[in-house]
Coordinates of C-alpha atoms and ligand atoms in Angstrom, one line a residue:
X1 CA -19.5 20.5 13.4
X2 CA -20.5 17.3 11.8
X3 CA -18.0 14.8 10.5
X4 CA -18.5 15.5 6.8
X5 CA -18.1 19.3 7.2
X6 CA -14.9 18.7 9.3
X7 CA -13.4 16.5 6.6
X8 CA -14.3 19.0 3.9
X9 CA -12.6 21.8 6.0
X10 CA -9.5 19.6 6.3
X11 CA -9.9 19.4 10.0
X12 CA -8.3 16.5 11.8
X13 CA -10.5 13.7 13.3
X14 CA -9.9 12.1 16.6
X15 CA -10.3 8.4 17.7
X16 CA -14.0 8.7 18.4
X17 CA -14.7 10.5 15.2
X18 CA -12.6 8.0 13.2
X19 CA -14.6 5.1 14.6
X20 CA -17.8 7.0 13.7
X21 CA -16.7 7.2 10.1
X22 CA -17.6 3.5 9.8
X23 CA -21.2 4.5 10.3
X24 CA -21.3 6.5 7.1
X25 CA -22.6 4.7 4.1
X26 CA -19.9 3.4 1.8
X27 CA -20.5 5.7 -1.1
X28 CA -20.4 8.9 1.0
X29 CA -17.2 7.8 2.6
X30 CA -15.8 6.8 -0.8
X31 CA -16.6 10.2 -2.3
X32 CA -14.9 12.0 0.6
X33 CA -11.8 9.9 0.3
X34 CA -11.8 10.1 -3.5
X35 CA -12.0 13.9 -3.3
X36 CA -8.8 14.0 -1.2
X37 CA -7.1 11.5 -3.5
X38 CA -8.0 13.4 -6.6
X39 CA -6.6 16.7 -5.2
X40 CA -3.3 15.0 -4.5
X41 CA -2.9 12.7 -7.6
X42 CA -5.8 13.2 -10.0
X43 CA -6.4 9.9 -11.8
X44 CA -2.8 8.7 -11.4
X45 CA -2.3 5.3 -9.9
X46 CA 1.2 4.3 -8.9
X47 CA 2.9 0.9 -9.1
X48 CA 6.4 -0.4 -9.3
X49 CA 8.2 -3.3 -11.0
X50 CA 9.4 -5.2 -8.0
X51 CA 10.3 -8.6 -6.8
X52 CA 9.5 -9.9 -3.3
X53 CA 12.1 -12.3 -1.9
X54 CA 11.5 -14.2 1.3
X55 CA 14.9 -15.8 2.0
X56 CA 14.0 -17.9 5.1
X57 CA 10.9 -19.2 6.8
X58 CA 12.5 -20.5 9.9
X59 CA 11.1 -18.4 12.8
X60 CA 11.8 -18.0 16.5
X61 CA 8.6 -16.1 17.0
X62 CA 5.1 -17.4 16.8
X63 CA 2.4 -15.2 15.3
X64 CA -1.0 -16.8 15.3
X65 CA -1.9 -15.2 11.9
X66 CA 1.2 -16.4 10.1
X67 CA 1.1 -19.3 7.7
X68 CA 4.5 -18.6 6.2
X69 CA 6.8 -19.6 9.1
X70 CA 8.0 -23.3 9.2
X71 CA 5.6 -24.5 11.8
X72 CA 3.6 -27.7 12.2
X73 CA 1.2 -26.5 9.6
X74 CA 3.9 -25.8 7.1
X75 CA 6.8 -28.0 7.8
X76 CA 9.3 -27.1 5.0
X77 CA 12.0 -25.1 6.6
X78 CA 14.4 -23.3 4.3
X79 CA 17.1 -20.6 4.2
X80 CA 18.4 -19.5 0.9
X81 CA 22.2 -19.1 0.3
X82 CA 23.5 -15.7 -0.6
X83 CA 24.2 -17.0 -4.1
X84 CA 20.5 -18.0 -4.5
X85 CA 19.3 -14.6 -3.2
X86 CA 21.7 -12.7 -5.5
X87 CA 20.8 -14.8 -8.5
X88 CA 17.0 -14.2 -7.9
X89 CA 17.8 -10.4 -7.7
X90 CA 19.9 -10.5 -10.8
X91 CA 17.2 -12.3 -12.9
X92 CA 14.5 -9.9 -11.7
X93 CA 16.7 -6.9 -12.4
X94 CA 17.4 -8.2 -16.0
X95 CA 13.6 -8.5 -16.4
X96 CA 13.0 -4.9 -15.4
X97 CA 12.6 -4.9 -11.6
X98 CA 13.7 -1.7 -9.9
X99 CA 13.2 -2.9 -6.3
X100 CA 13.7 -6.1 -4.3
X101 CA 11.5 -6.3 -1.3
X102 CA 13.2 -8.7 1.1
X103 CA 11.3 -10.0 4.2
X104 CA 12.3 -13.0 6.1
X105 CA 11.2 -14.9 9.2
X106 CA 13.2 -14.5 12.4
X107 CA 15.8 -17.2 11.9
X108 CA 17.9 -17.9 15.1
X109 CA 20.3 -20.2 13.3
X110 CA 21.9 -18.3 10.5
X111 CA 23.7 -15.3 12.2
X112 CA 23.3 -11.6 11.6
X113 CA 25.9 -11.7 8.8
X114 CA 23.6 -13.9 6.8
X115 CA 21.0 -11.1 6.9
X116 CA 23.4 -8.2 6.3
X117 CA 25.7 -10.1 3.8
X118 CA 22.8 -10.8 1.5
X119 CA 22.1 -7.0 1.2
X120 CA 25.8 -6.3 0.7
X121 CA 26.2 -8.9 -2.1
X122 CA 23.1 -7.6 -3.9
X123 CA 24.3 -4.1 -3.7
X124 CA 27.8 -5.0 -4.9
X125 CA 26.5 -6.7 -8.0
X126 CA 23.4 -4.5 -8.7
X127 CA 24.1 -1.0 -7.4
X128 CA 21.1 0.5 -9.1
X129 CA 18.6 -2.0 -7.7
X130 CA 16.7 -0.5 -4.7
X131 CA 16.8 -2.7 -1.6
X132 CA 13.7 -2.4 0.6
X133 CA 14.5 -4.8 3.5
X134 CA 14.1 -5.7 7.1
X135 CA 10.8 -5.0 8.9
X136 CA 10.9 -3.4 12.3
X137 CA 10.0 -6.9 13.6
X138 CA 13.1 -8.4 12.0
X139 CA 15.3 -5.6 13.4
X140 CA 13.9 -6.1 16.9
X141 CA 14.5 -9.9 16.6
X142 CA 18.1 -9.4 15.4
X143 CA 18.6 -7.0 18.3
X144 CA 17.1 -9.4 20.9
X145 CA 18.8 -12.5 19.6
X146 CA 22.2 -11.3 18.5
X147 CA 22.7 -8.6 21.2
X148 CA 22.8 -5.4 19.2
X149 CA 21.0 -2.1 19.8
X150 CA 18.4 -0.8 17.3
X151 CA 20.9 1.9 16.4
X152 CA 23.7 -0.6 15.7
X153 CA 21.5 -2.7 13.5
X154 CA 20.1 0.3 11.6
X155 CA 23.7 1.6 11.0
X156 CA 24.6 -1.9 9.7
X157 CA 21.7 -1.9 7.3
X158 CA 22.8 1.4 5.8
X159 CA 26.4 0.2 5.6
X160 CA 25.3 -2.9 3.8
X161 CA 23.2 -1.2 1.2
X162 CA 19.6 -1.2 2.5
X163 CA 17.8 1.8 0.9
X164 CA 14.4 1.8 2.5
X165 CA 12.4 -0.1 5.1
X166 CA 9.1 -2.0 4.4
X167 CA 6.1 -1.5 6.6
X168 CA 5.7 -5.0 7.9
X169 CA 5.4 -6.2 11.5
X170 CA 3.1 -3.4 12.6
X171 CA 0.1 -5.8 12.8
X172 CA -2.2 -3.9 15.3
X173 CA -0.6 -1.6 17.8
X174 CA -3.2 -2.1 20.6
X175 CA -1.1 -3.9 23.3
X176 CA -3.8 -6.4 24.4
X177 CA -4.7 -7.5 20.9
X178 CA -1.0 -7.6 20.0
X179 CA -0.1 -9.8 22.9
X180 CA -2.8 -12.3 21.8
X181 CA -1.7 -12.2 18.2
X182 CA 2.0 -12.2 18.4
X183 CA 3.4 -12.3 22.0
X184 CA 7.1 -11.8 22.2
X185 CA 7.5 -10.0 18.9
X186 CA 8.4 -6.3 18.6
X187 CA 6.2 -4.2 20.8
X188 CA 4.1 -1.3 19.3
X189 CA 6.4 1.2 20.9
X190 CA 9.5 -0.7 19.6
X191 CA 8.0 -0.7 16.1
X192 CA 7.5 3.0 16.2
X193 CA 10.9 3.7 17.8
X194 CA 12.7 1.8 15.0
X195 CA 10.9 3.7 12.2
X196 CA 11.7 6.9 14.0
X197 CA 15.4 6.1 14.2
X198 CA 15.3 5.1 10.5
X199 CA 13.6 8.4 9.6
X200 CA 16.1 10.4 11.8
X201 CA 18.8 9.2 9.5
X202 CA 17.0 10.8 6.5
X203 CA 15.6 7.5 5.3
X204 CA 12.1 6.6 4.3
X205 CA 9.8 3.7 5.1
X206 CA 6.3 2.4 4.8
X207 CA 3.7 1.4 7.5
X208 CA 1.2 -1.5 7.5
X209 CA -1.8 -2.5 9.5
X210 CA -3.1 -6.1 9.5
X211 CA -6.9 -5.9 9.8
X212 CA -9.9 -8.1 9.5
X213 CA -9.2 -10.6 12.2
X214 CA -10.0 -10.1 15.9
X215 CA -9.4 -6.4 16.2
X216 CA -12.1 -3.8 16.8
X217 CA -12.7 -0.7 14.7
X218 CA -11.3 1.4 17.6
X219 CA -8.1 -0.7 17.4
X220 CA -7.8 0.2 13.7
X221 CA -8.3 3.9 14.3
X222 CA -5.9 3.9 17.2
X223 CA -3.3 2.2 15.0
X224 CA -3.7 4.8 12.3
X225 CA -3.6 7.7 14.7
X226 CA -0.4 6.4 16.3
X227 CA 1.2 6.5 12.8
X228 CA -0.2 10.0 12.2
X229 CA 1.4 11.2 15.4
X230 CA 4.8 9.8 14.4
X231 CA 4.6 11.1 10.9
X232 CA 4.0 14.6 12.4
X233 CA 7.4 14.3 14.0
X234 CA 9.5 12.6 11.3
X235 CA 7.6 12.9 7.9
X236 CA 9.4 9.7 6.9
X237 CA 6.5 7.4 5.9
X238 CA 5.8 7.2 2.2
X239 CA 2.8 4.9 2.2
X240 CA 0.3 3.3 4.5
X241 CA -0.8 -0.2 3.6
X242 CA -3.8 -1.8 5.2
X243 CA -3.2 -5.5 4.8
X244 CA -6.4 -7.7 4.7
X245 CA -6.1 -10.7 6.9
X246 CA -5.8 -14.0 4.9
X247 CA -7.2 -17.0 6.8
X248 CA -5.7 -20.3 5.6
X249 CA -3.1 -22.5 7.3
X250 CA -2.6 -20.6 10.5
X251 CA -3.6 -20.8 14.2
X252 CA -5.8 -17.7 14.5
X253 CA -9.5 -18.4 14.9
X254 CA -11.6 -15.6 13.5
X255 CA -15.4 -15.4 13.9
X256 CA -16.2 -12.9 11.1
X257 CA -14.1 -11.9 8.1
X258 CA -14.4 -8.4 6.7
X259 CA -16.7 -7.9 3.7
X260 CA -15.7 -6.0 0.6
X261 CA -17.5 -3.0 2.0
X262 CA -15.6 -3.1 5.3
X263 CA -12.3 -3.3 3.4
X264 CA -13.2 -0.4 1.2
X265 CA -14.3 1.7 4.2
X266 CA -11.0 1.0 5.9
X267 CA -9.1 2.2 2.9
X268 CA -11.2 5.3 2.7
X269 CA -10.9 6.0 6.4
X270 CA -7.2 5.6 6.2
X271 CA -7.0 8.2 3.4
X272 CA -9.2 10.6 5.4
X273 CA -7.4 10.3 8.7
X274 CA -3.8 10.2 7.3
X275 CA -3.5 13.7 6.0
X276 CA 0.2 13.5 6.4
X277 CA 1.1 10.2 4.6
X278 CA 1.0 10.8 0.9
X279 CA 0.2 7.3 -0.4
X280 CA -2.4 4.8 0.5
X281 CA -1.6 1.4 -0.9
X282 CA -4.2 -1.2 -1.8
X283 CA -1.8 -4.2 -1.7
X284 CA -3.6 -6.4 -4.2
X285 CA -2.0 -9.6 -2.8
X286 CA -4.3 -9.3 0.2
X287 CA -7.3 -7.4 -1.1
X288 CA -7.5 -9.3 -4.5
X289 CA -6.8 -7.4 -7.7
X290 CA -10.5 -6.8 -8.3
X291 CA -11.0 -5.0 -5.0
X292 CA -7.7 -3.1 -5.4
X293 CA -8.9 -1.7 -8.7
X294 CA -12.1 -0.5 -7.0
X295 CA -10.1 0.8 -4.1
X296 CA -8.7 3.4 -6.5
X297 CA -12.1 5.1 -6.2
X298 CA -12.0 4.9 -2.3
X299 CA -8.8 6.8 -1.6
X300 CA -6.0 4.4 -2.7
X301 CA -3.5 5.7 -5.2
X302 CA -1.0 2.9 -5.2
X303 CA -1.3 -0.8 -6.0
X304 CA 2.2 -2.0 -5.0
X305 CA 3.7 -3.8 -7.9
X306 CA 4.1 -6.8 -10.1
X307 CA 5.6 -8.8 -7.1
X308 CA 6.8 -11.7 -9.3
X309 CA 6.9 -14.1 -6.3
X310 CA 5.5 -13.9 -2.9
X311 CA 5.5 -16.4 0.0
X312 CA 3.9 -14.7 3.0
X313 CA 0.3 -13.9 1.9
X314 CA 0.1 -16.8 -0.5
X315 CA 0.9 -19.3 2.3
X316 CA -2.2 -18.0 4.0
X317 CA -4.4 -18.4 0.9
X318 CA -3.8 -15.3 -1.2
X319 CA -3.5 -15.7 -5.0
X320 CA -0.2 -13.7 -5.2
X321 CA 2.3 -16.5 -5.3
X322 CA 3.4 -15.7 -8.9
X323 CA 2.8 -12.0 -9.0
X324 CA 1.3 -10.4 -12.1
X325 CA 2.5 -9.6 -15.6
X326 CA 3.3 -6.0 -16.2
X327 CA 1.1 -5.6 -19.3
X328 CA -1.9 -7.2 -17.4
X329 CA -1.3 -4.9 -14.5
X330 CA -1.2 -1.7 -16.7
X331 CA -4.2 -2.9 -18.7
X332 CA -6.3 -3.4 -15.6
X333 CA -5.5 0.0 -14.2
X334 CA -6.3 1.7 -17.5
X335 CA -9.6 -0.3 -17.9
X336 CA -10.6 0.9 -14.5
X337 CA -10.3 4.5 -15.7
X338 CA -7.0 5.4 -14.0
X339 CA -3.6 6.4 -15.4
X340 CA -0.9 3.8 -14.5
X341 CA 2.3 5.5 -13.4
X342 CA 5.4 3.4 -12.9
X343 CA 7.3 4.8 -9.9
X344 CA 10.5 4.0 -8.2
X345 CA 10.6 2.9 -4.6
X346 CA 10.5 6.6 -3.3
X347 CA 7.7 7.6 -5.6
X348 CA 9.6 9.4 -8.3
X349 CA 7.6 8.9 -11.5
X350 CA 9.5 6.8 -14.1
X351 CA 6.8 6.4 -16.8
X352 CA 3.3 7.6 -17.2
X353 CA 1.1 5.3 -19.3
X354 CA -1.5 7.8 -20.5
Ligands
LIG1 O1 4.1 -8.0 8.7 C1 1.4 -12.2 7.8 C2 1.5 -9.8 7.1 C3 3.3 -8.6 6.5 C4 -0.6 -12.6 7.1 O2 6.2 -1.9 2.8 C5 -0.3 -11.3 6.7 O3 5.6 -1.7 0.7 C6 -2.4 -11.1 5.7 O4 4.6 -6.0 5.3 N1 -2.8 -12.3 6.1 C7 4.5 -8.7 5.5 N2 -1.2 -10.6 6.0 C8 4.2 -8.0 4.2 C9 4.4 -6.5 4.3 C10 4.2 -5.6 3.1 C11 3.5 -6.1 1.9 C12 3.5 -5.3 0.8 C13 4.1 -4.1 0.8 C14 4.8 -3.6 1.9 C15 5.6 -2.3 1.8 C16 4.9 -4.4 3.0 O5 2.4 -9.6 6.0 C17 3.6 -9.0 7.9 C18 2.2 -9.4 8.3 O6 1.5 -8.3 8.8 N3 0.9 -11.1 7.1 N4 0.4 -13.2 7.7 C19 -1.9 -13.1 6.8 N5 -2.3 -14.3 7.2

């Protein structure tokens, strides 16, 4: 049976077939992904009012793609105090944020209580603010450096008020590429094991994939299929987020960057292959807002959120440092022909802007 017929019959594709999807022309692929998206969500496009907080950039690990950690290329080490972190969260909450998305570097100097205490203090003063925090890479670092098991750290997260886990640190699961990109950081198996443990406690998380650098198309499909396999077991992933590689201020030499077509194809293929992950997010900070708006016609139903501040992607050249105003965000989604839906962090609809 040919690929298109298989997709239309809701049959699962394997690695080889996933790679072959890149050979389809963009519009055919887009129409297939759009069909699936429409069946699930019609013209609704989800976003949330969120605030990204990146409390420290001091990092014990060295990832070649990273421009955020305090390295030779970015020598401005910082670690926020708990008071600073809580005061950022408070201000954002007063301005309408429903979620703080907290991702740090792997700081060997501050102690595990600095990480956990910040969540506790936010939760104590803002019990209704959703805390999405600690990537599997951070959890692995805390485990290695401070001598706790994954289970112990996950239990501490829950005790201290973390509500869900972000999808960061997944990069590319292929072990060879991963070793070149970020040797020493959480392994692919470790990343998946941590999310599995989190899901087993009835909690939800997201998954990312960093693409558009040195990885092959087969590496991307392999990554997506490893996520599909875990989701079959746990059902705990809410969203898949293909992150487009940003190239400034880092140590990774890349020969060819992905074109808009390649990015849109990757979104569409993600939608087609991931029949068990509900949301495909075009994270505008890495795709640009223009492409994210178009991505809504290529399988994506979520544009992340207003962000407010962001240090990881913007350090590498993205134009996301100061987020986006809510009215602009809603206006752009509407003008693109979609229905903006403000959601909470677990995808309950809060307001439909029809
Ligand atoms: O894991 C680092 C990536 C991630 C670069 O869960 C880069 O809802 C592009 O995970 N170019 C952190 N990306 C951000 C993240 C995320 C973002 C939005 C939503 C969610 C979610 C999660 O940023 C890291 C890494 O893969 N990153 N450097 C770069 N040069």
